[in-house]
Short mmCIF file of C-alpha atoms in Angstrom, two decimals:
data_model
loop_
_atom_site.label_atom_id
_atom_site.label_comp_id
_atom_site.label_asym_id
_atom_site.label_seq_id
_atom_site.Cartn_x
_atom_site.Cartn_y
_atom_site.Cartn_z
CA UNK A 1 23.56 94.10 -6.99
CA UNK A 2 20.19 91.69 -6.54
CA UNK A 3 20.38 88.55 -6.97
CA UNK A 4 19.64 87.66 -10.63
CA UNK A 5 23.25 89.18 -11.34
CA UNK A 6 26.07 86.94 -9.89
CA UNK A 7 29.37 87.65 -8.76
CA UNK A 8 32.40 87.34 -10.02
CA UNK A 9 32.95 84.71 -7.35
CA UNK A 10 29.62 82.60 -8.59
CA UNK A 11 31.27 82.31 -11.84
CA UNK A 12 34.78 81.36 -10.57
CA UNK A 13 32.92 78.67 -8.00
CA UNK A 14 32.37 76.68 -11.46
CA UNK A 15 35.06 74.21 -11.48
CA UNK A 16 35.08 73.59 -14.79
CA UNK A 17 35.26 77.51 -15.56
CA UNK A 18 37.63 77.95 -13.49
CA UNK A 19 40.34 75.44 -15.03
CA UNK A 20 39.40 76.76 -18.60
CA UNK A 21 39.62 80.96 -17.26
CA UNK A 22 43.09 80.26 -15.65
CA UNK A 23 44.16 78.11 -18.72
CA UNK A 24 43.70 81.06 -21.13
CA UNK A 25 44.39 83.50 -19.13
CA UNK A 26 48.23 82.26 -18.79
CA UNK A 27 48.43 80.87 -22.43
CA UNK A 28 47.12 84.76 -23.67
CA UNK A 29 49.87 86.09 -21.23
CA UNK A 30 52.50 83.71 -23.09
CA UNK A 31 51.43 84.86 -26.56
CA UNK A 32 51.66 88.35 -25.71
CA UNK A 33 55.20 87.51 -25.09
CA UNK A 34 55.64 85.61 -28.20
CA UNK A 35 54.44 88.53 -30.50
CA UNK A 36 57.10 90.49 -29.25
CA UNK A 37 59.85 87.99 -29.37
CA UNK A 38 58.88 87.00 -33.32
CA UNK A 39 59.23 90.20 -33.97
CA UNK A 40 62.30 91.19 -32.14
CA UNK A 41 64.03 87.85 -33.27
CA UNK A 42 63.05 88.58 -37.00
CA UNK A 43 64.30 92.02 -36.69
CA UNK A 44 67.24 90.99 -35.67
CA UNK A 45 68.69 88.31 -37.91
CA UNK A 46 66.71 90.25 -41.23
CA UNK A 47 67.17 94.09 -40.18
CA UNK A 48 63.75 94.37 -42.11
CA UNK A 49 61.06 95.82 -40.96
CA UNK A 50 58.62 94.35 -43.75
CA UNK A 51 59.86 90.49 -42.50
CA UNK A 52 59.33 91.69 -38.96
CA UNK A 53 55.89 92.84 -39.73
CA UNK A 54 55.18 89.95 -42.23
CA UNK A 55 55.49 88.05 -39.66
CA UNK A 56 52.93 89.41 -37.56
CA UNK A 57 50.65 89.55 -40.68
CA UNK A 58 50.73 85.48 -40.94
CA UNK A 59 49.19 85.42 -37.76
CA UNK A 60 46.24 86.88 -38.76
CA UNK A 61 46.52 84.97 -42.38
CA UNK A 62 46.60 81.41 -40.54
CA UNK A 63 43.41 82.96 -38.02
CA UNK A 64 41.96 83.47 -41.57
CA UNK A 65 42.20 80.29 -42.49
CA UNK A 66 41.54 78.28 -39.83
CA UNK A 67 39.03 80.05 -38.53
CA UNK A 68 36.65 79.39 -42.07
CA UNK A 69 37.81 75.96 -42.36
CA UNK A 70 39.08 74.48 -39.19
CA UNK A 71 36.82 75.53 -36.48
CA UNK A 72 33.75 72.96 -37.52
CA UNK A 73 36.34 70.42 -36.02
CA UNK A 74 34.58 71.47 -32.82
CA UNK A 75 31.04 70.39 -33.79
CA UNK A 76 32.78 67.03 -34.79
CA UNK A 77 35.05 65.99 -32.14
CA UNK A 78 34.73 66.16 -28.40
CA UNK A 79 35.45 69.31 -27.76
CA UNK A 80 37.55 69.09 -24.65
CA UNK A 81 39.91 66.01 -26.30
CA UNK A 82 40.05 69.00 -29.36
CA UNK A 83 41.20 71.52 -26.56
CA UNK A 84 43.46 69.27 -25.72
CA UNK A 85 45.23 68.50 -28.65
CA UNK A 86 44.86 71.62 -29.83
CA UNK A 87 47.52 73.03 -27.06
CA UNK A 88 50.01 70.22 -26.74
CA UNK A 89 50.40 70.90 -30.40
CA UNK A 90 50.89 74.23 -30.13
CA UNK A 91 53.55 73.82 -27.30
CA UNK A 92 55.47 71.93 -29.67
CA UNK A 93 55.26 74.03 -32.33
CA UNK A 94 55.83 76.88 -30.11
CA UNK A 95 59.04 74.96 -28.96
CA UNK A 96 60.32 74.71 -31.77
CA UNK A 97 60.43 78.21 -32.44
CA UNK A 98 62.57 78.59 -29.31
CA UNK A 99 65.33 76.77 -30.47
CA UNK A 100 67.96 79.25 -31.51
CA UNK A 101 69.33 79.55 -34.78
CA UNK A 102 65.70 78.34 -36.62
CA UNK A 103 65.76 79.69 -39.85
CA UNK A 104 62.90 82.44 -40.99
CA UNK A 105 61.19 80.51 -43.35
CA UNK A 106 60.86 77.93 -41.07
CA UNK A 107 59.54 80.15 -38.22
CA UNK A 108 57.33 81.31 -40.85
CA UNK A 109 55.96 77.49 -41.46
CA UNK A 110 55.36 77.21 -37.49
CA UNK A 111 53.79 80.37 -37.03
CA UNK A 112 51.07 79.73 -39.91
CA UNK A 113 50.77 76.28 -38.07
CA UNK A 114 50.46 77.74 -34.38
CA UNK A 115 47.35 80.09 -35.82
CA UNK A 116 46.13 76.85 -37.59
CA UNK A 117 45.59 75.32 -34.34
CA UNK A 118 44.76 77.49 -32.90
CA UNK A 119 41.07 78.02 -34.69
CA UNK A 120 39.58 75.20 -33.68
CA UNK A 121 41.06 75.18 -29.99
CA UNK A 122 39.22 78.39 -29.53
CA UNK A 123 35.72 77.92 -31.30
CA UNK A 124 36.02 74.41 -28.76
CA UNK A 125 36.51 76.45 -25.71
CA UNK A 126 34.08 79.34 -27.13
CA UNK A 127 31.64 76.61 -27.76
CA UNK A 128 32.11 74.47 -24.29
CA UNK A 129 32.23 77.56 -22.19
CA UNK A 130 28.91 77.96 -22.99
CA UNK A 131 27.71 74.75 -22.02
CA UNK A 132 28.81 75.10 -18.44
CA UNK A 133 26.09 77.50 -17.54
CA UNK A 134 22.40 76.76 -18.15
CA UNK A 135 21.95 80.38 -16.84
CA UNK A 136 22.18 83.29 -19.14
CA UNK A 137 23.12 86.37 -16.57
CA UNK A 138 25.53 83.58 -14.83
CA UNK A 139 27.37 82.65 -18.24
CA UNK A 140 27.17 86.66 -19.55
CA UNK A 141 29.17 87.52 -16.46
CA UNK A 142 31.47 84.68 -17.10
CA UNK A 143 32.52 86.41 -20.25
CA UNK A 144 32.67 89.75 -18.67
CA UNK A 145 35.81 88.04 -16.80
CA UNK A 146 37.08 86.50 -19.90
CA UNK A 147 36.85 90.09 -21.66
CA UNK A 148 38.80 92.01 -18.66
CA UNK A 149 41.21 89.20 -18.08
CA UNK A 150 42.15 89.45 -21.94
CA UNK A 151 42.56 93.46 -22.35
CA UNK A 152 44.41 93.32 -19.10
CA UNK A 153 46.84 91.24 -20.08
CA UNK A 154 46.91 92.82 -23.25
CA UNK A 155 47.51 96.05 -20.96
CA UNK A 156 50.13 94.10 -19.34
CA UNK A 157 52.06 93.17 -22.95
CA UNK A 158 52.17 96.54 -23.95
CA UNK A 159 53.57 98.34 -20.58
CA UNK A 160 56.26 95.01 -19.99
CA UNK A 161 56.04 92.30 -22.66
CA UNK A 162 58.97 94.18 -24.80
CA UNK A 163 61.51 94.75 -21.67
CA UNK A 164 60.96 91.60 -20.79
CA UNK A 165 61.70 90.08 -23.80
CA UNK A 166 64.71 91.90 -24.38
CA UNK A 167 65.76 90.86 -20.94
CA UNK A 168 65.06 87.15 -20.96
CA UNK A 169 65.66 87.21 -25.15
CA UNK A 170 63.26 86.21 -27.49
CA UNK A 171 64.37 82.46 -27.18
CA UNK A 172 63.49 81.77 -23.41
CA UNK A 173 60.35 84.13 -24.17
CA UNK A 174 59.07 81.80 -27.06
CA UNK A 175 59.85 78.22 -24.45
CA UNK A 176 58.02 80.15 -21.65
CA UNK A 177 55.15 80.44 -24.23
CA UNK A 178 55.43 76.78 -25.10
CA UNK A 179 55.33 75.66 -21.64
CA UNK A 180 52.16 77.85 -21.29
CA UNK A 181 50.47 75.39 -24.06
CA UNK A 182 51.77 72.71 -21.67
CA UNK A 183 50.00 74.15 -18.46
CA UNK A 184 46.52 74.75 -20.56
CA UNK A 185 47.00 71.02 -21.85
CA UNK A 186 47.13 69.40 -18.78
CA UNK A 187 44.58 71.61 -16.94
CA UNK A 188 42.25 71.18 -19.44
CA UNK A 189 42.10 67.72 -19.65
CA UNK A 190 41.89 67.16 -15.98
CA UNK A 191 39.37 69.50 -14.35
CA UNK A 192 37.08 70.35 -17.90
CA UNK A 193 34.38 67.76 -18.31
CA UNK A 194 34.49 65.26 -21.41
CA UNK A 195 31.11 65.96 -23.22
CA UNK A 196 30.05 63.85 -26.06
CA UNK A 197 30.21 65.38 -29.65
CA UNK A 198 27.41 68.58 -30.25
CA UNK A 199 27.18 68.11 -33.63
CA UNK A 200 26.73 65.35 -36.60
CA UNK A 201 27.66 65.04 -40.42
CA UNK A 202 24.24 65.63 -41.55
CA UNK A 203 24.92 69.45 -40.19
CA UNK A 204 26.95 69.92 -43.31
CA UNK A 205 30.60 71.62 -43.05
CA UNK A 206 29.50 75.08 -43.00
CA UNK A 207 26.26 74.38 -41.45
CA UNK A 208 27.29 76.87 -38.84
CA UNK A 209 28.58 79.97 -41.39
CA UNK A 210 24.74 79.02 -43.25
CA UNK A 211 22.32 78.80 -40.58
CA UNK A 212 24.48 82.31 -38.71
CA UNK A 213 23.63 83.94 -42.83
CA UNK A 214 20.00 82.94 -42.66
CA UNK A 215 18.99 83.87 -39.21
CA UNK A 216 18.37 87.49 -39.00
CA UNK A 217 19.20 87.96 -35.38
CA UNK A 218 22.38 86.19 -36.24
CA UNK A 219 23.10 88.78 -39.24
CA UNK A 220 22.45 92.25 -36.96
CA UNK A 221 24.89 90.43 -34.14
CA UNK A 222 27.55 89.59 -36.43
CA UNK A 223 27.09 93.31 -38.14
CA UNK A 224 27.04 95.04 -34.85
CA UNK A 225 30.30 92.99 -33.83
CA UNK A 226 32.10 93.74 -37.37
CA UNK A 227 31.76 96.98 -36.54
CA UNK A 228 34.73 97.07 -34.50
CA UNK A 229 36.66 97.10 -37.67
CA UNK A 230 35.79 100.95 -37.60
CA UNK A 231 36.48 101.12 -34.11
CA UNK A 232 39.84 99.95 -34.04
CA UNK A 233 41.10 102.57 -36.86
CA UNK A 234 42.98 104.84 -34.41
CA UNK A 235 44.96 101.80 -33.07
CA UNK A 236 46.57 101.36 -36.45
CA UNK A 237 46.97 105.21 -36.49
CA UNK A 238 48.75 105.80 -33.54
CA UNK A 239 52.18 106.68 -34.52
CA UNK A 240 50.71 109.34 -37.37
CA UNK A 241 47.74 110.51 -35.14
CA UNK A 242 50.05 111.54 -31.92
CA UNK A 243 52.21 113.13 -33.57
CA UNK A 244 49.57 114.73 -35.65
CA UNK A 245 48.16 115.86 -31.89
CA UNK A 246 51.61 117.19 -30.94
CA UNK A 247 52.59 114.18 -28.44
CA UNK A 248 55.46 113.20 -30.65
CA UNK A 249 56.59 109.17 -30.12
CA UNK A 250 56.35 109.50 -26.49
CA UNK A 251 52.51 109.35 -27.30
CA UNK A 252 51.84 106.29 -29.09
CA UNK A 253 52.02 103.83 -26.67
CA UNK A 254 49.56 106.15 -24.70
CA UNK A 255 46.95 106.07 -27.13
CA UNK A 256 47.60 102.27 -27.75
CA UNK A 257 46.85 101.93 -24.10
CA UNK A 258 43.80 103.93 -23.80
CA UNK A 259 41.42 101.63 -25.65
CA UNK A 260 41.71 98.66 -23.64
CA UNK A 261 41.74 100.85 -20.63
CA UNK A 262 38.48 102.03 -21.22
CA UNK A 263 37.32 98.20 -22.44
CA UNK A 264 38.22 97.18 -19.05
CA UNK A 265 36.60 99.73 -17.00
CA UNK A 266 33.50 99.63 -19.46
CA UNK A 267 33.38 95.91 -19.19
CA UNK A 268 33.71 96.07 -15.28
CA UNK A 269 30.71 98.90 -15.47
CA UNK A 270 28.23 97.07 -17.23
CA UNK A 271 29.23 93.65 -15.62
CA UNK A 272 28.62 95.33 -11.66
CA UNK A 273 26.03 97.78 -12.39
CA UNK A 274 23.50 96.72 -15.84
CA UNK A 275 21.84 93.74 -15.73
CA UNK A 276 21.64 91.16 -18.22
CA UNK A 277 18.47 91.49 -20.18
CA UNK A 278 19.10 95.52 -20.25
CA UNK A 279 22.58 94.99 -21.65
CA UNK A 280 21.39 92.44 -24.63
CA UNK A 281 18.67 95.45 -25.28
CA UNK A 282 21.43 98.09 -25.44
CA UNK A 283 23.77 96.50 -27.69
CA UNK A 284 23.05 98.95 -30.64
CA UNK A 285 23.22 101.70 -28.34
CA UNK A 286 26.56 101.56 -27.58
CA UNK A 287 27.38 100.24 -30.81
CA UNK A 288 26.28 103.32 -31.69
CA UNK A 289 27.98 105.41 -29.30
CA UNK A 290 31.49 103.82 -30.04
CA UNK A 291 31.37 105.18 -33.39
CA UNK A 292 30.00 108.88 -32.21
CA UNK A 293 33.22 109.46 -29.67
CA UNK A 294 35.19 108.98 -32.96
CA UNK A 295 33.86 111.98 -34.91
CA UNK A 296 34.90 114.34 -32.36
CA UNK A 297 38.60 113.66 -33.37
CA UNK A 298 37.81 116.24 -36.31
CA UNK A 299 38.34 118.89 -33.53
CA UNK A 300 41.66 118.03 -33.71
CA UNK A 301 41.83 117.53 -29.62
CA UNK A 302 44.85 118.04 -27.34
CA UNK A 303 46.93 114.49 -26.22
CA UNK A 304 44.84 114.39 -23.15
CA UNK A 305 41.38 114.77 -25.12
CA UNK A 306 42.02 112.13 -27.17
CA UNK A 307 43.15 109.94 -25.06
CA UNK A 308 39.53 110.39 -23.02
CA UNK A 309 37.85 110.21 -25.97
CA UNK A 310 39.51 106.58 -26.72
CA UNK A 311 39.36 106.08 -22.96
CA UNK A 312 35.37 106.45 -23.38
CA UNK A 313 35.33 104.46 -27.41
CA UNK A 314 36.86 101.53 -25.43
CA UNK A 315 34.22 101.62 -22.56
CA UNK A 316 31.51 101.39 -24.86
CA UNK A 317 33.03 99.24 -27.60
CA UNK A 318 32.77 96.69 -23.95
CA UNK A 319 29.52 96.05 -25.39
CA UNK A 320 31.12 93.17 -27.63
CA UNK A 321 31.23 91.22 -25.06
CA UNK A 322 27.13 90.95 -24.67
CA UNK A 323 26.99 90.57 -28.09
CA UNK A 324 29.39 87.27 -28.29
CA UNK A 325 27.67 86.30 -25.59
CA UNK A 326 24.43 86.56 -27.00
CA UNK A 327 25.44 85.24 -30.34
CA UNK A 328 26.65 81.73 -28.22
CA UNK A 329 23.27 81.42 -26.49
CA UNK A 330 21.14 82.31 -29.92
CA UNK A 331 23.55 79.24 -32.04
CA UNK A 332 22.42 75.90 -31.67
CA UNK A 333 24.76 74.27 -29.35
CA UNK A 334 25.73 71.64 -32.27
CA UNK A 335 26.72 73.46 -34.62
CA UNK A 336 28.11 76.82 -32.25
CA UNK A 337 31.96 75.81 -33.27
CA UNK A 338 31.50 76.57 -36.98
CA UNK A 339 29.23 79.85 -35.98
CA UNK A 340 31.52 81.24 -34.22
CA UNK A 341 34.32 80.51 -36.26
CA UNK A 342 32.45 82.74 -38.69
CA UNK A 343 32.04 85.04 -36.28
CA UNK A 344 35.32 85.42 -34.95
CA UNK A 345 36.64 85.18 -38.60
CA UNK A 346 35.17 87.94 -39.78
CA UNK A 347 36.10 89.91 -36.54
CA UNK A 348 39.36 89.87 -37.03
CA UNK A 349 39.38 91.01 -40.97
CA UNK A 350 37.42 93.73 -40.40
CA UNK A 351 39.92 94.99 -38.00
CA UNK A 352 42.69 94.20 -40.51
CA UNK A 353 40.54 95.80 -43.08
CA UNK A 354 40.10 98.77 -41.03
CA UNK A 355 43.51 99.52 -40.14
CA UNK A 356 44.73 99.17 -43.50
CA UNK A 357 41.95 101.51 -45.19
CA UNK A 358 42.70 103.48 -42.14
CA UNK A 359 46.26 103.84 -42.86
CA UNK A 360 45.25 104.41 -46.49
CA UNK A 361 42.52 107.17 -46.02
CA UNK A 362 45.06 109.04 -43.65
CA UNK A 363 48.03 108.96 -46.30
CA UNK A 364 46.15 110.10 -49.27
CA UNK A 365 44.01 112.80 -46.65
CA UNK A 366 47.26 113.56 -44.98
CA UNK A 367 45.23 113.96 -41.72
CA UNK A 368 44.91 111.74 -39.39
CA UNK A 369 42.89 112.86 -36.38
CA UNK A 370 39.76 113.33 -40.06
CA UNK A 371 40.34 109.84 -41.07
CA UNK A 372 39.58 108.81 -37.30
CA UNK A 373 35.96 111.38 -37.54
CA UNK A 374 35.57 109.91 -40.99
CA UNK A 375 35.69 106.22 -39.32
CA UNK A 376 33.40 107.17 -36.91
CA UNK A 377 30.95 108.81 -39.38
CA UNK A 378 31.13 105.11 -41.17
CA UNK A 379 30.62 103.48 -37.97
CA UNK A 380 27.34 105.62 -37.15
CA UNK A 381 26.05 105.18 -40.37
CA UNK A 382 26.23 101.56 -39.89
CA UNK A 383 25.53 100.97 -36.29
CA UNK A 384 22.12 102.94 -36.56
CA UNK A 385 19.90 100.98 -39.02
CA UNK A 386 21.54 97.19 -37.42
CA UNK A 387 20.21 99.04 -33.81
CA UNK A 388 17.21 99.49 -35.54
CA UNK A 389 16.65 96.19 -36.40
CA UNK A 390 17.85 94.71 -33.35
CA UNK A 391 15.14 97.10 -30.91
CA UNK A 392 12.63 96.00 -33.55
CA UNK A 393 13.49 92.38 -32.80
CA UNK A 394 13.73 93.03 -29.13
CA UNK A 395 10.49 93.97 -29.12
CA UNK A 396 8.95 91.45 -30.62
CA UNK A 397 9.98 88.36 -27.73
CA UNK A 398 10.61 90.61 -25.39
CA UNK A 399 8.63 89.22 -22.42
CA UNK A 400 10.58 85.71 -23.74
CA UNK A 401 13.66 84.93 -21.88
CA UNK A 402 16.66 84.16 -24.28
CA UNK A 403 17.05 80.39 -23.40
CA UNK A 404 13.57 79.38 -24.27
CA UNK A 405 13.73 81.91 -27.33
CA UNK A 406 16.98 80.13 -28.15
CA UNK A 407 15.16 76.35 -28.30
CA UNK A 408 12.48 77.49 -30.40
CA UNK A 409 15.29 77.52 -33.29
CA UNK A 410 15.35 74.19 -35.36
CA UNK A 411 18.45 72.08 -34.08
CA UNK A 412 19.71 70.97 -37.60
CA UNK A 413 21.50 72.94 -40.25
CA UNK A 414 20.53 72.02 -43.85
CA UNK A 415 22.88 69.16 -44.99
CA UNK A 416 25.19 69.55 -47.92
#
């Protein structure tokens, strides 16, 4: 490794970084547990599955929401004080959750609050993160721990999260949650710096969502990154697609497993062995590639095939990570909360999209290894032209290094 890409360690050595990495890292670990317990505690007082998945669903309703309105907050407040109370109201909404005998429709009212929160908490520490680290490679690699700390745990949730639920209950697993809101509270308050507020009213509301629409770099990042929406269509397939493989139900938490596998390992890859400017460069690339291992499902491969080829989509798909990152240095610092609210936004409804046209495609098809080919014909058609543009762009500033490409861009967004 030479010197202009860092450690692991270098990144870590950051204080600040430090406080905020371990922070998420055990509140992501706590919400993994929390799924499963809302779920299993649903279940079990409803018998329904529809109320146990509805409840899942408002999780990604209240992300919806908050994440287009609530997530300029962090261009307007402090953004560490907004971290702050961001999580010590989430503990207590959390909490209440954990007290047994809380009736559905008020779980319901908590969990659409909890995802409320939680938009602007996370365009804050999206938005601060970047602000620790004036250097680019330095910062990059800081998100290549964020990205294998997440899918680990993720890993983690979906080997353990459901025995241990069932052994602790879902009650003590929803307080150990809470108190994880606690711990990321007071940690973030007392070792993350207090930095004044990025952005002003004349930005507008949305001045983040406009300026990420009108600058084309912006538009090929956010298309390259909504592409995951494709991506993810064998995750919401996995019950009809291993059996359709002959692996039965003993398969399905395989396959659910091998795409943040691969993320990992593909994240860890390009982290220790491509360098920084090469990986911003080869972002449509492995766009590109993500899409291509999909189309080979149409060969209708063995339980060990597929789960390489998934193995090898999640690798590649690692290349979100450069692209987030890239998308943070390219937004004007004061108004990065409301960008990246877009940003994350529309992430996460294109994977909901996804797996529901997925599930859709595959039921009127009745095959589900060609709706996964058919998803990654989609996702090659689209990655191709955005890498396209994005090589074109490349070219044109490529001798220019990001930071000084990134302070060229005008600092306000057009007032409303």
């Amino acid at each position: 490794m030479n010197q202009r890409e860092p450690a692991f360690s270098a990144v870590l050595a950051v204080k600040e970084f430090r406080a905020l990495w371990f922070s998420e890292a055990q509140s992501i670990g706590g919400d993994q547990l929390a799924k499963v317990a809302l779920m299993i505690l649903v279940y079990r007082e409803t018998n329904s599955a529809l109320m146990a998945a509805l409840i899942y669903a408002l999780t990604f309703l209240s992300a919806l929401v908050g994440g287009l309105g609530l997530s300029q907050l962090a261009d307007r407040f402090p953004r560490r004080d907004l971290i702050v109370a961001c999580s010590a109201a989430q503990a207590v909404l959390v909490g209440l959750m954990a007290i047994p005998g809380t009736s559905i429709p008020v779980l319901c009212v908590l969990v659409l609050g909890v995802g409320l929160v939680q938009s602007p908490a996370l365009a804050a520490q999206n938005a601060v993160t970047r602000e620790m680290f004036t250097d680019d490679a330095l910062y990059l690699r800081s998100q290549d721990l964020r990205g294998i700390t997440t899918n680990t745990l993720m890993l983690l949730g979906l080997a353990g999260g459901g025995v241990l639920v069932v052994g602790i209950g879902p009650s003590w697993a929803l307080a150990l949650d809470a108190l994880t809101f606690v711990v990321s509270t007071l940690v973030v308050w007392r070792w993350v710096h207090d930095r004044p507020v990025a952005g002003t009213k004349k930005d507008g509301w949305f001045g983040g969502a406009r300026w990420a629409f009108s600058e084309r770099k912006a538009r090929v990042l956010i298309t390259l990154s909504w592409l995951v929406g494709l991506v993810v269509v064998p995750e919401g397939l996995a019950a009809p697609l291993a059996h359709a493989i002959g692996a039965g139900d003993e398969g399905v938490g395989l396959l659910l497993a091998a795409d943040p596998l691969g993320f990992v390992l593909g994240a860890f890859v390009l982290s220790r062995f491509v360098g920084a400017e090469t990986r911003v460069r080869i972002i449509g690339v492995l766009a590109t590639g993500a899409g291509a291992v999909l189309i080979l499902f149409v060969l209708q491969p063995s339980l060990g095939f597929a789960l390489a080829l998934l193995a090898l989509a999640g690798a590649l798909g690692a290349y979100l990570i450069t692209v987030t990152a890239t998308f943070n240095t390219l937004t004007p610092n004061e108004i990065r909360g409301g960008a990246f609210g877009l940003y994350r936004t529309g992430l996460r409804v294109s994977q909901g999209v996804g797996v529901v046209l997925g599930g859709a495609v595959a039921q009127w098809t009745g095959s589900a290894t060609n709706t996964v080919a058919l998803a990654g014909v989609l996702a090659v058609a689209i990655a191709i032209p955005a890498t396209v543009a994005w090589a074109r762009l490349q070219r044109v500033d490529r001798r220019t290094p990001l930071t000084e490409r990134t302070r060229s861009y005008p600092s306000e967004a057009p007032s409303t």
